[in-house]
PDB file of C-alpha atoms in Angstrom:
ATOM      1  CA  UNK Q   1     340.541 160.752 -33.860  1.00  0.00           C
ATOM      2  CA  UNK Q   2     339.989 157.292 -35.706  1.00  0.00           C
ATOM      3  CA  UNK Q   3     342.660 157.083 -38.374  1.00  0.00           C
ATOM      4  CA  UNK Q   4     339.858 154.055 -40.032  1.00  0.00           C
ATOM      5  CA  UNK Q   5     337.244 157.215 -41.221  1.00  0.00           C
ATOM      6  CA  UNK Q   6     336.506 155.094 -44.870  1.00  0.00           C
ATOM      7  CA  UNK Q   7     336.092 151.132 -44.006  1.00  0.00           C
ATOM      8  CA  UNK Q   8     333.826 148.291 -45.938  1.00  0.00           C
ATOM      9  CA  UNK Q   9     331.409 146.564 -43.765  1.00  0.00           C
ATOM     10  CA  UNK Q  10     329.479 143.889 -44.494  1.00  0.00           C
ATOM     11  CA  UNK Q  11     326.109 143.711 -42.676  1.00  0.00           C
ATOM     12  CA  UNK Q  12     323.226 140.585 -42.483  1.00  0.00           C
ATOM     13  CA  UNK Q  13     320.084 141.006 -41.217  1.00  0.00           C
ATOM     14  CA  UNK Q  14     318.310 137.934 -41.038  1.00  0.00           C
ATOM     15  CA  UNK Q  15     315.282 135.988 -38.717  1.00  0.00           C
ATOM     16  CA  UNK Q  16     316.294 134.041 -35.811  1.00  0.00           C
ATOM     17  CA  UNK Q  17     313.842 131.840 -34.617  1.00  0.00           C
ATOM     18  CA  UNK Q  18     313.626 132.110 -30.591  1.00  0.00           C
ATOM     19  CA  UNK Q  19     311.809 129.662 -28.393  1.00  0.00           C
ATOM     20  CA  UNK Q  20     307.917 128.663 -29.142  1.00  0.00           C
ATOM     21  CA  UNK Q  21     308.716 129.339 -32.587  1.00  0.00           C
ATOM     22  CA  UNK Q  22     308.587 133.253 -32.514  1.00  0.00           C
ATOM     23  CA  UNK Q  23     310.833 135.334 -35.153  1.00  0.00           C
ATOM     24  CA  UNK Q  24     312.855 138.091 -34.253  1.00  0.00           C
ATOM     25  CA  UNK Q  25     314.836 139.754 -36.485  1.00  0.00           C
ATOM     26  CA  UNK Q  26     318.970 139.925 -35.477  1.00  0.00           C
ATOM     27  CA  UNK Q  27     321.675 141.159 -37.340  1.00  0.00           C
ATOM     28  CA  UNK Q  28     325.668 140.924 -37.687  1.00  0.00           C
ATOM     29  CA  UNK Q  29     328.061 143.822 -38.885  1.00  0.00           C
ATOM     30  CA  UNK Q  30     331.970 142.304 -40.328  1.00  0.00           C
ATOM     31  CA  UNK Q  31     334.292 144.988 -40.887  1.00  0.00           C
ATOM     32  CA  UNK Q  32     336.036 143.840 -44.242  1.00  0.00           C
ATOM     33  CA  UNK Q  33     339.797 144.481 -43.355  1.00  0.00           C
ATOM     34  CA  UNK Q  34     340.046 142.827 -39.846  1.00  0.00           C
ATOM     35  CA  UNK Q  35     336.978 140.131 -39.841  1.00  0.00           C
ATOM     36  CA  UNK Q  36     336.301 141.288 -36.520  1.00  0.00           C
ATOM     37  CA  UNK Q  37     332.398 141.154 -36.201  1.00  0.00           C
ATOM     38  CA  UNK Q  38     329.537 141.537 -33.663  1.00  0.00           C
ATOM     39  CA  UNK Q  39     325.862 140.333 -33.820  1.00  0.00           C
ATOM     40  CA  UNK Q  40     323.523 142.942 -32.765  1.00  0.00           C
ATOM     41  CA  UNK Q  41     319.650 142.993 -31.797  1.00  0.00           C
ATOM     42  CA  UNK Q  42     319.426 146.864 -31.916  1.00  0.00           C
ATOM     43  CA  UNK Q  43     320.455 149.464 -34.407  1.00  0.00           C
ATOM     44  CA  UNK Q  44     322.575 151.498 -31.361  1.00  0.00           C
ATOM     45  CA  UNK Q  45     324.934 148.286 -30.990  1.00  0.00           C
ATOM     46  CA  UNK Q  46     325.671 148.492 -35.084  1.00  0.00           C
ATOM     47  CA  UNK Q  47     325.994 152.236 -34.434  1.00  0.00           C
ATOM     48  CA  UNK Q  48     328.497 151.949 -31.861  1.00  0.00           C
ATOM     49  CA  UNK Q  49     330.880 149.634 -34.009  1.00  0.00           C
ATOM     50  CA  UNK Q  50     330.773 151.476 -37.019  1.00  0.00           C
ATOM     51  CA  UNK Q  51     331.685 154.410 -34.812  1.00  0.00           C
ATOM     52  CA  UNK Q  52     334.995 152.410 -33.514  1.00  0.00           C
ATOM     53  CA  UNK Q  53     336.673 152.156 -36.612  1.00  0.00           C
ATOM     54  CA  UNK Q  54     335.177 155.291 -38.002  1.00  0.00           C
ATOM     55  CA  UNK Q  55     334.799 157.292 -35.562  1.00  0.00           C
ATOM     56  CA  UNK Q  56     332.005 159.396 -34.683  1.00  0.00           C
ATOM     57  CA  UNK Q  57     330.510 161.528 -37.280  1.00  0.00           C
ATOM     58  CA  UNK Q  58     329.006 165.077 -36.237  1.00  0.00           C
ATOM     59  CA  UNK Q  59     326.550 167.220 -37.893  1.00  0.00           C
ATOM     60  CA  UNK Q  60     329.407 170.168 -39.018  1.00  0.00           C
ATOM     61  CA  UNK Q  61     331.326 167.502 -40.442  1.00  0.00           C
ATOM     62  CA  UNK Q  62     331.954 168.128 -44.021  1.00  0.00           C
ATOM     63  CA  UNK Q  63     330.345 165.682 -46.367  1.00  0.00           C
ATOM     64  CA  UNK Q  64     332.956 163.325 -47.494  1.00  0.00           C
ATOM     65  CA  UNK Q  65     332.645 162.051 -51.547  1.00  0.00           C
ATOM     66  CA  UNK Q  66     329.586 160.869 -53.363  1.00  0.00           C
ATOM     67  CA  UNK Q  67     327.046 158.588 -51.415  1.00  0.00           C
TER      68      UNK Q  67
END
């Protein structure tokens, strides 16, 4: 189990304009403590690093504090 279970993240989403002008939205996820960071295209990819250094929440999984 991921000892990292609370982290902050920051997360951008902006517009990145592609060739012939067309928009399409990208985004990039920073977790706080390290700086390490990916840009992503697709909600899955910012799923899959907030799952490394939180590790994977499941549906029986207690809630943890105030949201």
């Amino acid at each position: 189990e991921n000892l990292f279970r609370e982290a902050s993240f920051v997360v951008r989403i902006f517009w990145d304009r592609q060739a012939k002008d067309a928009l399409k939205w990208r985004g990039q996820v920073i977790h706080a403590p390290t700086q390490q960071s990916i840009y992503f295209e697709c909600l899955q990819d910012m799923h899959e690093f907030l799952d490394h250094w939180t590790g994977i929440l499941h549906s029986n999984d207690p809630p943890r504090g105030d949201v």
